[in-house]
mmCIF file of C-alpha atoms and ligand atoms in Angstrom:
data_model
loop_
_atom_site.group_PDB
_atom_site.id
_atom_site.type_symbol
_atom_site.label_atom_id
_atom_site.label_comp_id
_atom_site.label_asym_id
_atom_site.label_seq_id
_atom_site.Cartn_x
_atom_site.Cartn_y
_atom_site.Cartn_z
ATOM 1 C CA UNK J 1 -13.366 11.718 -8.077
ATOM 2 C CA UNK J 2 -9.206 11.620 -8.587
ATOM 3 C CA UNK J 3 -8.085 10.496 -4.929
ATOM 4 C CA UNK J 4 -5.023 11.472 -4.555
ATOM 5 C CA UNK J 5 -2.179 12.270 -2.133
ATOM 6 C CA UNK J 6 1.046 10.739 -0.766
ATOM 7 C CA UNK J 7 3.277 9.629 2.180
ATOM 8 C CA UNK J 8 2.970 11.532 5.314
ATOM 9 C CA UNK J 9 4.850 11.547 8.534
ATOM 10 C CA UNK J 10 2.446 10.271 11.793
ATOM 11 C CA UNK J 11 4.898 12.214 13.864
ATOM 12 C CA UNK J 12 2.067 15.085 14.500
ATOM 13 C CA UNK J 13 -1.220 12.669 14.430
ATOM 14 C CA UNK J 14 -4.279 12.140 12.353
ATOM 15 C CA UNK J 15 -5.447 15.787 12.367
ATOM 16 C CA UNK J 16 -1.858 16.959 11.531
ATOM 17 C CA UNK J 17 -1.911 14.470 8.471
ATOM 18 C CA UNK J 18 -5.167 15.762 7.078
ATOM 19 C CA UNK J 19 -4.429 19.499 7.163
ATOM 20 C CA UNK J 20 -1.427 18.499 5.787
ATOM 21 C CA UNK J 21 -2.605 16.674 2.875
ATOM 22 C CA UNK J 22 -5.109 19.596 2.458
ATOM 23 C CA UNK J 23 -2.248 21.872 2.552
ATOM 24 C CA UNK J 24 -0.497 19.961 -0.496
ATOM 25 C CA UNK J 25 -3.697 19.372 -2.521
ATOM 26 C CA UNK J 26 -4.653 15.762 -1.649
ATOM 27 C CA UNK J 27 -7.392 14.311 -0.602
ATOM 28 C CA UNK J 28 -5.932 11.054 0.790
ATOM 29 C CA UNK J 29 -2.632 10.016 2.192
ATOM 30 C CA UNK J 30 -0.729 7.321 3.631
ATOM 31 C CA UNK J 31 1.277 7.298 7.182
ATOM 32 C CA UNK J 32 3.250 4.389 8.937
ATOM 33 C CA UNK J 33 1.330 2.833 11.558
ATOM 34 C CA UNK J 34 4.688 2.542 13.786
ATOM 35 C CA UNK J 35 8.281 3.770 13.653
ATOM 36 C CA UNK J 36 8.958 2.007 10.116
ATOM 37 C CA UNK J 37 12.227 0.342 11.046
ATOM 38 C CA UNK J 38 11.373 -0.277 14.447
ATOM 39 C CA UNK J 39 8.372 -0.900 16.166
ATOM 40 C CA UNK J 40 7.847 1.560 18.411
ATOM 41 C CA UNK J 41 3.838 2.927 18.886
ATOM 42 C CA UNK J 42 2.800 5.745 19.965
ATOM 43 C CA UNK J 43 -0.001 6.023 22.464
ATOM 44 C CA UNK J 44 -3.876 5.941 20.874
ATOM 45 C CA UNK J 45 -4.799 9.436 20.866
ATOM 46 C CA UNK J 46 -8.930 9.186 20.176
ATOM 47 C CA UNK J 47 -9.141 12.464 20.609
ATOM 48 C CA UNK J 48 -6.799 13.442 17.770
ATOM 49 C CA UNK J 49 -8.644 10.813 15.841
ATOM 50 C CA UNK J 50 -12.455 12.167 16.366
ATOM 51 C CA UNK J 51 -10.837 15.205 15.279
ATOM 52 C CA UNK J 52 -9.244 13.855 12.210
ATOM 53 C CA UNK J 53 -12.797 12.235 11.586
ATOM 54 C CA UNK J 54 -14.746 15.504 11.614
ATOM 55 C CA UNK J 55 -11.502 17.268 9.416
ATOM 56 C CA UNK J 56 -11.620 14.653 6.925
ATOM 57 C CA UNK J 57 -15.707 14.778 6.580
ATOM 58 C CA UNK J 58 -15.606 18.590 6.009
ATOM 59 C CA UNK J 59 -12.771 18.084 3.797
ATOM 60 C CA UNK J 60 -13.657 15.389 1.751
ATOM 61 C CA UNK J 61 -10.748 13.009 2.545
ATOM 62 C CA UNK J 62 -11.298 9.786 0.687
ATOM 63 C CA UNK J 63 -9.718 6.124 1.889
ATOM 64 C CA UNK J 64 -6.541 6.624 3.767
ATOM 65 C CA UNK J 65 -3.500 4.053 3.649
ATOM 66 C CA UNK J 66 -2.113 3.124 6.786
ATOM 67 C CA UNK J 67 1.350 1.046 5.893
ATOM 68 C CA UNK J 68 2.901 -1.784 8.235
ATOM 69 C CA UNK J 69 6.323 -1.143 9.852
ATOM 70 C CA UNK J 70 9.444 -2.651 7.472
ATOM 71 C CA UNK J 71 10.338 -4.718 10.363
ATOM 72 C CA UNK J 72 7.116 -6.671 9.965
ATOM 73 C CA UNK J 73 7.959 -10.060 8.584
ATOM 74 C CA UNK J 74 5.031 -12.299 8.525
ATOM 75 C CA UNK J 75 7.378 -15.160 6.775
ATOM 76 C CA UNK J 76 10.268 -14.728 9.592
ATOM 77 C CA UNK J 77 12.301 -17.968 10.020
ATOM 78 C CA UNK J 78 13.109 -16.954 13.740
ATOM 79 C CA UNK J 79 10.143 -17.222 16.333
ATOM 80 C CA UNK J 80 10.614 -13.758 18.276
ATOM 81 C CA UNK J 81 10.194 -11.916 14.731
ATOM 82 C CA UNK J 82 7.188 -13.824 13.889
ATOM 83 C CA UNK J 83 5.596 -13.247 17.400
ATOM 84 C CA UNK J 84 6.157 -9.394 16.766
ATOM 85 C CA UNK J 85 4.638 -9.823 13.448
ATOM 86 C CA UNK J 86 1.336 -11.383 14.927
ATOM 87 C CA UNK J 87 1.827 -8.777 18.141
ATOM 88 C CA UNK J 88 2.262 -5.835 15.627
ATOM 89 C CA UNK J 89 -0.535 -6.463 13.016
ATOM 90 C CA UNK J 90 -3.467 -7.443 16.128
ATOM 91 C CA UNK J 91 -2.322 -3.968 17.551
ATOM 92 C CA UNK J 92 -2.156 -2.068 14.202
ATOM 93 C CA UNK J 93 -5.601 -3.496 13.337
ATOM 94 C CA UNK J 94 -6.895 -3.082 16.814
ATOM 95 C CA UNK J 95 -6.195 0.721 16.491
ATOM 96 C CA UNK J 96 -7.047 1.103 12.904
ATOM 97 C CA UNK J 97 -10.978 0.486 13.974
ATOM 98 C CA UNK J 98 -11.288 3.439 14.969
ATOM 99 C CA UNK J 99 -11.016 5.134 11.980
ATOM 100 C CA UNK J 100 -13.537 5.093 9.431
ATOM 101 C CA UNK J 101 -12.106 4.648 5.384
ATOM 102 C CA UNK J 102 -8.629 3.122 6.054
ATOM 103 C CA UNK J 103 -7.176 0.466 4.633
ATOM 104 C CA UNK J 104 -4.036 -1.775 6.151
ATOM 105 C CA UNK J 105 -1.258 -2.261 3.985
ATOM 106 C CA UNK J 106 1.688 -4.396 4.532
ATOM 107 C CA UNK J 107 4.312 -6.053 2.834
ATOM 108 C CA UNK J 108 3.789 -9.861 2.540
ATOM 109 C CA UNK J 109 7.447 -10.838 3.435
ATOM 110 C CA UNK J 110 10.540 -12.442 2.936
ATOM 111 C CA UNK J 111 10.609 -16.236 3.301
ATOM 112 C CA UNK J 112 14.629 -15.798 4.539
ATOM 113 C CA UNK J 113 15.714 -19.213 2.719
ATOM 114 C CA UNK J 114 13.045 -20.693 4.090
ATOM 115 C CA UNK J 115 11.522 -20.525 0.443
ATOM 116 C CA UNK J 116 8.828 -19.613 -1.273
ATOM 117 C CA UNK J 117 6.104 -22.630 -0.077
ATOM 118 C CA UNK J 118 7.345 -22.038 3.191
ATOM 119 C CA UNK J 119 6.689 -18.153 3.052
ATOM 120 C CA UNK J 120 3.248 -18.313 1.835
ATOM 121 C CA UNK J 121 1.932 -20.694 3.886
ATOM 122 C CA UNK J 122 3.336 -18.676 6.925
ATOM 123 C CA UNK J 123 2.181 -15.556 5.800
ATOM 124 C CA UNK J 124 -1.318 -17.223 5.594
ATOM 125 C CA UNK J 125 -0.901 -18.779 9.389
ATOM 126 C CA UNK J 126 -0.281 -14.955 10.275
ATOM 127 C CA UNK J 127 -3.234 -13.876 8.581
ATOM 128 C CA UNK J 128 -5.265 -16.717 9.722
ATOM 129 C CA UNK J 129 -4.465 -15.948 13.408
ATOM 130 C CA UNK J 130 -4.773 -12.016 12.587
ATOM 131 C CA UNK J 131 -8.514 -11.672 11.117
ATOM 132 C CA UNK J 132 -11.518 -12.463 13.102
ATOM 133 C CA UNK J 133 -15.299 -12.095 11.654
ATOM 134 C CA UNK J 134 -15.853 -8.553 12.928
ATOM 135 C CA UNK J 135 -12.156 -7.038 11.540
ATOM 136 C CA UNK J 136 -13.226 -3.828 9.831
ATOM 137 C CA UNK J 137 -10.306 -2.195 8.277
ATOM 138 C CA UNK J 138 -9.259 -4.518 4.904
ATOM 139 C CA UNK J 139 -5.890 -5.766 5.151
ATOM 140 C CA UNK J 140 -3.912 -5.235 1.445
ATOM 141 C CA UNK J 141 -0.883 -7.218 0.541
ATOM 142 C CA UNK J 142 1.486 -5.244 -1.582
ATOM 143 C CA UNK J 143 2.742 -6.150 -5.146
ATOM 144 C CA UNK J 144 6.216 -6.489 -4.265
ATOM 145 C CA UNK J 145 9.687 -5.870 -6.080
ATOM 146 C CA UNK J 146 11.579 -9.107 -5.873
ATOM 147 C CA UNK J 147 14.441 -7.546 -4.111
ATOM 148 C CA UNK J 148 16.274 -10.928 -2.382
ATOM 149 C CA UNK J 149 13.587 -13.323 -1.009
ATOM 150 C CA UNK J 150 10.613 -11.067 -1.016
ATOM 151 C CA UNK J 151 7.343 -12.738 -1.552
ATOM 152 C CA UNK J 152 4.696 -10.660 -3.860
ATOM 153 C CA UNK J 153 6.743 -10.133 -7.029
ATOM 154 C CA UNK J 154 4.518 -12.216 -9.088
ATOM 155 C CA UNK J 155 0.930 -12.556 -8.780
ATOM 156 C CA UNK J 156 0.138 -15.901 -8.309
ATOM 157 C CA UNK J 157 2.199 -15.390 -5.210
ATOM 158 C CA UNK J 158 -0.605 -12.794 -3.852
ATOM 159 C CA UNK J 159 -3.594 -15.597 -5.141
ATOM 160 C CA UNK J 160 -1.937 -18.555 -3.207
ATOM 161 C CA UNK J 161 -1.618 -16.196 0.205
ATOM 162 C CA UNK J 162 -5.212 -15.233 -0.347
ATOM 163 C CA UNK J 163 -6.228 -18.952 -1.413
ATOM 164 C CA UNK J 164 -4.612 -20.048 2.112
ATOM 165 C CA UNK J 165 -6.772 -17.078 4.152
ATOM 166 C CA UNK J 166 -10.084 -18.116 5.530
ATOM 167 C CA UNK J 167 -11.524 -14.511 6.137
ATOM 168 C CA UNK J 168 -10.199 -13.435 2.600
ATOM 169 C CA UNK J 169 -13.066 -11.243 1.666
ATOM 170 C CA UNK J 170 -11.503 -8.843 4.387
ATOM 171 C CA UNK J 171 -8.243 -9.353 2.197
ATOM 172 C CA UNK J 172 -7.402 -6.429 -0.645
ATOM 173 C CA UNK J 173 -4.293 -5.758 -2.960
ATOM 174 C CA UNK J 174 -1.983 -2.577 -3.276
ATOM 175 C CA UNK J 175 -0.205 -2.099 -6.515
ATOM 176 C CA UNK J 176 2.875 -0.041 -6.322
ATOM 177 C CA UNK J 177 3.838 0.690 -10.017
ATOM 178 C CA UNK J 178 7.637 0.668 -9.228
ATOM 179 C CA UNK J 179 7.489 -2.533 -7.471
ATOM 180 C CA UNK J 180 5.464 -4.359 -10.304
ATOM 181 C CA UNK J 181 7.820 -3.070 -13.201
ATOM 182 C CA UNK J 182 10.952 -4.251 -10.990
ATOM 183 C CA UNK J 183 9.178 -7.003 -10.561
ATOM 184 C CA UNK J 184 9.190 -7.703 -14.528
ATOM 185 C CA UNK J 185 5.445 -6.820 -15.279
ATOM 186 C CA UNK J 186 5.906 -4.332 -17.970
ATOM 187 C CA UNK J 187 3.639 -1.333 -17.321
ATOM 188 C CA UNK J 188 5.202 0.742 -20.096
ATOM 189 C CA UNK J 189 4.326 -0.994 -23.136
ATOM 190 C CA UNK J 190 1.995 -3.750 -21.978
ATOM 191 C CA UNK J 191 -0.494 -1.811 -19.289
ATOM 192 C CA UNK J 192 -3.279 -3.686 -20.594
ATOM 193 C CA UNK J 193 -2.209 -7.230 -20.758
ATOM 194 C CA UNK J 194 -0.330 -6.073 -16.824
ATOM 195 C CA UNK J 195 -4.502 -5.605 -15.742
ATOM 196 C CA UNK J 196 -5.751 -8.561 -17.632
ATOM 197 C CA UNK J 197 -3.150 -10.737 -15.704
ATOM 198 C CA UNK J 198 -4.053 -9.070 -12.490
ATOM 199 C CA UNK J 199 -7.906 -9.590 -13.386
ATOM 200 C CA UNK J 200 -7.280 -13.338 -13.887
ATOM 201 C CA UNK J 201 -4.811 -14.524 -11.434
ATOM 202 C CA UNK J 202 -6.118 -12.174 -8.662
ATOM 203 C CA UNK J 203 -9.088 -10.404 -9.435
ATOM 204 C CA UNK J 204 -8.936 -6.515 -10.204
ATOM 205 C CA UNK J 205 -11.957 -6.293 -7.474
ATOM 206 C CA UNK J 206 -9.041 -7.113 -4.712
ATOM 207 C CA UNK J 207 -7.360 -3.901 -5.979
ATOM 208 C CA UNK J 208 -7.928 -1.192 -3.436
ATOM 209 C CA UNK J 209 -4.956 1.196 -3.821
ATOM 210 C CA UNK J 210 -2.135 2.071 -6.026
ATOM 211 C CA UNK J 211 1.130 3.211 -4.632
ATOM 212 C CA UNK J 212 2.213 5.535 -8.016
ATOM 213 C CA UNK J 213 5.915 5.824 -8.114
ATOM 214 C CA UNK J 214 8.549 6.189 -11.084
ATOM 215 C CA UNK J 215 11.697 3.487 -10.562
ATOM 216 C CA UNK J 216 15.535 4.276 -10.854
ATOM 217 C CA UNK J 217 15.700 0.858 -12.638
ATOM 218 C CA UNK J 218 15.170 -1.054 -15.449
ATOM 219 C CA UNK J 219 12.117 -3.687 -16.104
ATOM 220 C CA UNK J 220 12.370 -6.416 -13.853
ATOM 221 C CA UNK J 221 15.303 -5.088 -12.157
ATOM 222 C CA UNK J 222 14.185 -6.675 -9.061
ATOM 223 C CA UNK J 223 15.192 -3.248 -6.777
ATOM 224 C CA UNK J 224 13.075 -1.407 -5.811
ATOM 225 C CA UNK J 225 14.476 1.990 -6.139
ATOM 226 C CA UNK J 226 11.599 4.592 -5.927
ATOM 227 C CA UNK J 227 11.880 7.572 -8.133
ATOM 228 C CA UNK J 228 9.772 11.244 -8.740
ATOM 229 C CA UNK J 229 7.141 11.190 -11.393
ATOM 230 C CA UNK J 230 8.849 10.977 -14.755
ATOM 231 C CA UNK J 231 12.429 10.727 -13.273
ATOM 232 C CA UNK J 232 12.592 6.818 -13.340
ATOM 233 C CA UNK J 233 11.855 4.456 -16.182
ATOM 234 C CA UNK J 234 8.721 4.599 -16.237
ATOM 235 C CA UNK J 235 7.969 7.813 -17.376
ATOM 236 C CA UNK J 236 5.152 9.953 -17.082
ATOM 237 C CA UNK J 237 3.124 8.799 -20.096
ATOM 238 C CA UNK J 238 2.702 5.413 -18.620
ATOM 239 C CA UNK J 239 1.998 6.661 -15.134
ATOM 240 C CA UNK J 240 -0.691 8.965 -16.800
ATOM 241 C CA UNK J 241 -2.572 6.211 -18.242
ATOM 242 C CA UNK J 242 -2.650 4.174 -14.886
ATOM 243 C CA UNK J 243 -4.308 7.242 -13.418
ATOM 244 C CA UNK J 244 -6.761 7.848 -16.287
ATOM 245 C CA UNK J 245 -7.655 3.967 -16.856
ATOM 246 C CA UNK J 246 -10.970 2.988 -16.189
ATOM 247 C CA UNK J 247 -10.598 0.182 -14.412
ATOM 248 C CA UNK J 248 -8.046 2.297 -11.880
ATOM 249 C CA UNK J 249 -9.556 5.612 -11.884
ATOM 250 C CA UNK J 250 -11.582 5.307 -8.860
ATOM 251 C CA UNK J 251 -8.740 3.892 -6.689
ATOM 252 C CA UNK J 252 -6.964 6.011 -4.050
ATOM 253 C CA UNK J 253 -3.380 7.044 -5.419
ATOM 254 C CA UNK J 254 -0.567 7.125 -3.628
ATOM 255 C CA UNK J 255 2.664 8.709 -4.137
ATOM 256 C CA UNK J 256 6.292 7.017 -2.433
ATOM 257 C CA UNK J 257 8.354 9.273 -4.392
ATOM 258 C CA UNK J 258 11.555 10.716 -2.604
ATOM 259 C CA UNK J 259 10.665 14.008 -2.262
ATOM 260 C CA UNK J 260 9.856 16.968 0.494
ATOM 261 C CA UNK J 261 6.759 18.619 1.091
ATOM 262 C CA UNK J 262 7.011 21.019 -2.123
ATOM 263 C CA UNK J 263 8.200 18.287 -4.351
ATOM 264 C CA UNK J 264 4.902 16.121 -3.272
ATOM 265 C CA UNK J 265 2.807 19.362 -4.459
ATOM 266 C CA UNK J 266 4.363 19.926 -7.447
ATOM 267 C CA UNK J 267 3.759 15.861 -8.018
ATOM 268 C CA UNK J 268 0.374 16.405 -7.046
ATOM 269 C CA UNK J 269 -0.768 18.951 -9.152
ATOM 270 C CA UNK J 270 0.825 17.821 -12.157
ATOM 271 C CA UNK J 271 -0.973 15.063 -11.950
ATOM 272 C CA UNK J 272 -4.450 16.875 -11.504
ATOM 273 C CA UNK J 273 -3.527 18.216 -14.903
ATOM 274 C CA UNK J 274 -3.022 14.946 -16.271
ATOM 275 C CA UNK J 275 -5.809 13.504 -15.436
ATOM 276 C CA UNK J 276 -8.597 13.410 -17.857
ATOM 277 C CA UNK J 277 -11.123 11.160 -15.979
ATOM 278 C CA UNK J 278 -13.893 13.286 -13.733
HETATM 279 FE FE1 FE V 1 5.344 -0.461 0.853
HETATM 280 FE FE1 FE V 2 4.873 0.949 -2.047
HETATM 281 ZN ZN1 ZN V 3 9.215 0.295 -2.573
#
């Protein structure tokens, strides 16, 4: 099965999302838990979410993404920002388990001069403090850009966050495919030896979604710079293979490209073309 789909605005609700996603010829999506560069939540609606559940049964909606606010910053420096990090991802999590086939994706974080030791080993505290034995929704780190003190632009940096979580089987990796080639990981040329690397340091098992965008910048540009499917430097050849490899194929894919509501159809359905995989 290709599971595919792409951002969504929450503004509307779960059953908005899913006839939306319908609507553009996906069969999964991703939303912001939160206002993105705030905070702000809106009230748990379980209504709209037993109907979402029934929508996305008849509709065959496969593993949805649900992404962390921006403001989340599970390395902060200051003490209020980490408290709203720990407040933020309890909450997100808390409401999250009432969905079935979501997973919880967040950016690990910037370690603000703090550097990089620092930053992972408050990340793990967060995470540490965050899971408990009967979380249900998997918690992904994202592959991460570089862009100033971001943690997650190489790999080991993902390992040694896991390494440092005691409830890491509930722990999961997103690979966003402009991220990683900012990031220096060249998914053009060297896809294969990209996967081995992951395979090794991390494990591809820990892979549970891929967020498939093209990037306005060069390899290992470090700036994370989104761009539509074969409008970037990536190109559509290399995004192709990442959607027909076997070792991705079965993943949910995501697309973060800028684009309106036609644009993400268009994206969509090229890529059903594309794809050669069943
Ligand atoms: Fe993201
Ligand atoms: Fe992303
Ligand atoms: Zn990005």
């Amino acid at each position: 099965m290709f599971w595919i789909g792409c951002h969504l605005s929450a503004a509307k609700g779960y059953l908005a999302m899913g006839k939306e996603a319908v609507n553009l010829g996906a069969n999964t999506f991703q939303f912001f838990t939160r206002n993105p560069r705030g905070g702000s939540v809106k009230p748990l609606d379980l209504d709209d979410m037993a109907a979402y559940r029934d929508f996305a049964a008849k509709h065959n909606i496969g593993t949805i993404v649900a992404h962390a606010p921006y403001t989340l910053n599970a390395c902060a420096a200051d003490e209020n920002l980490q408290r709203f990090a720990l407040h933020v991802m309890r909450e997100d999590l808390e409401r999250l388990s009432f969905l079935p086939d979501v997973v919880y994706n967040f950016h690990p974080g910037s370690h603000v001069k703090q550097g990089e030791a620092v930053g992972i080993q408050k990340i793990a505290d967060l995470l540490n403090q965050v899971l408990q034995p009967d979380t249900k929704t998997p918690v992904l780190l994202e592959t991460m850009a570089g862009k100033g003190t971001e943690i997650g632009r190489e790999f080991a940096q993902l390992r040694a966050i896991l390494d440092k979580v005691e409830l890491s089987d509930k722990m999961g990796v997103c690979m966003d495919t402009c991220h990683v080639f900012d990031a220096g990981y060249d998914i053009v040329s060297h896809l294969e030896e990209v996967l081995q690397e992951f395979d090794t340091v991390i494990g591809l098992e820990r892979l549970k979604a891929i967020h498939l965008n093209d990037s306005k910048n060069a390899l290992g540009s470090h700036k994370d710079r989104h761009a539509c499917l074969d409008a970037g430097e990536i190109g559509i050849e290399a995004l192709s293979q990442i959607i027909n490899h076997p070792k991705l194929c079965h993943l949910p894919f995501v697309l973060e490209t800028p684009n309106d509501a036609a644009g993400y159809a268009k994206e969509i359905a090229w890529l059903k073309e594309l794809r050669k995989v069943e």
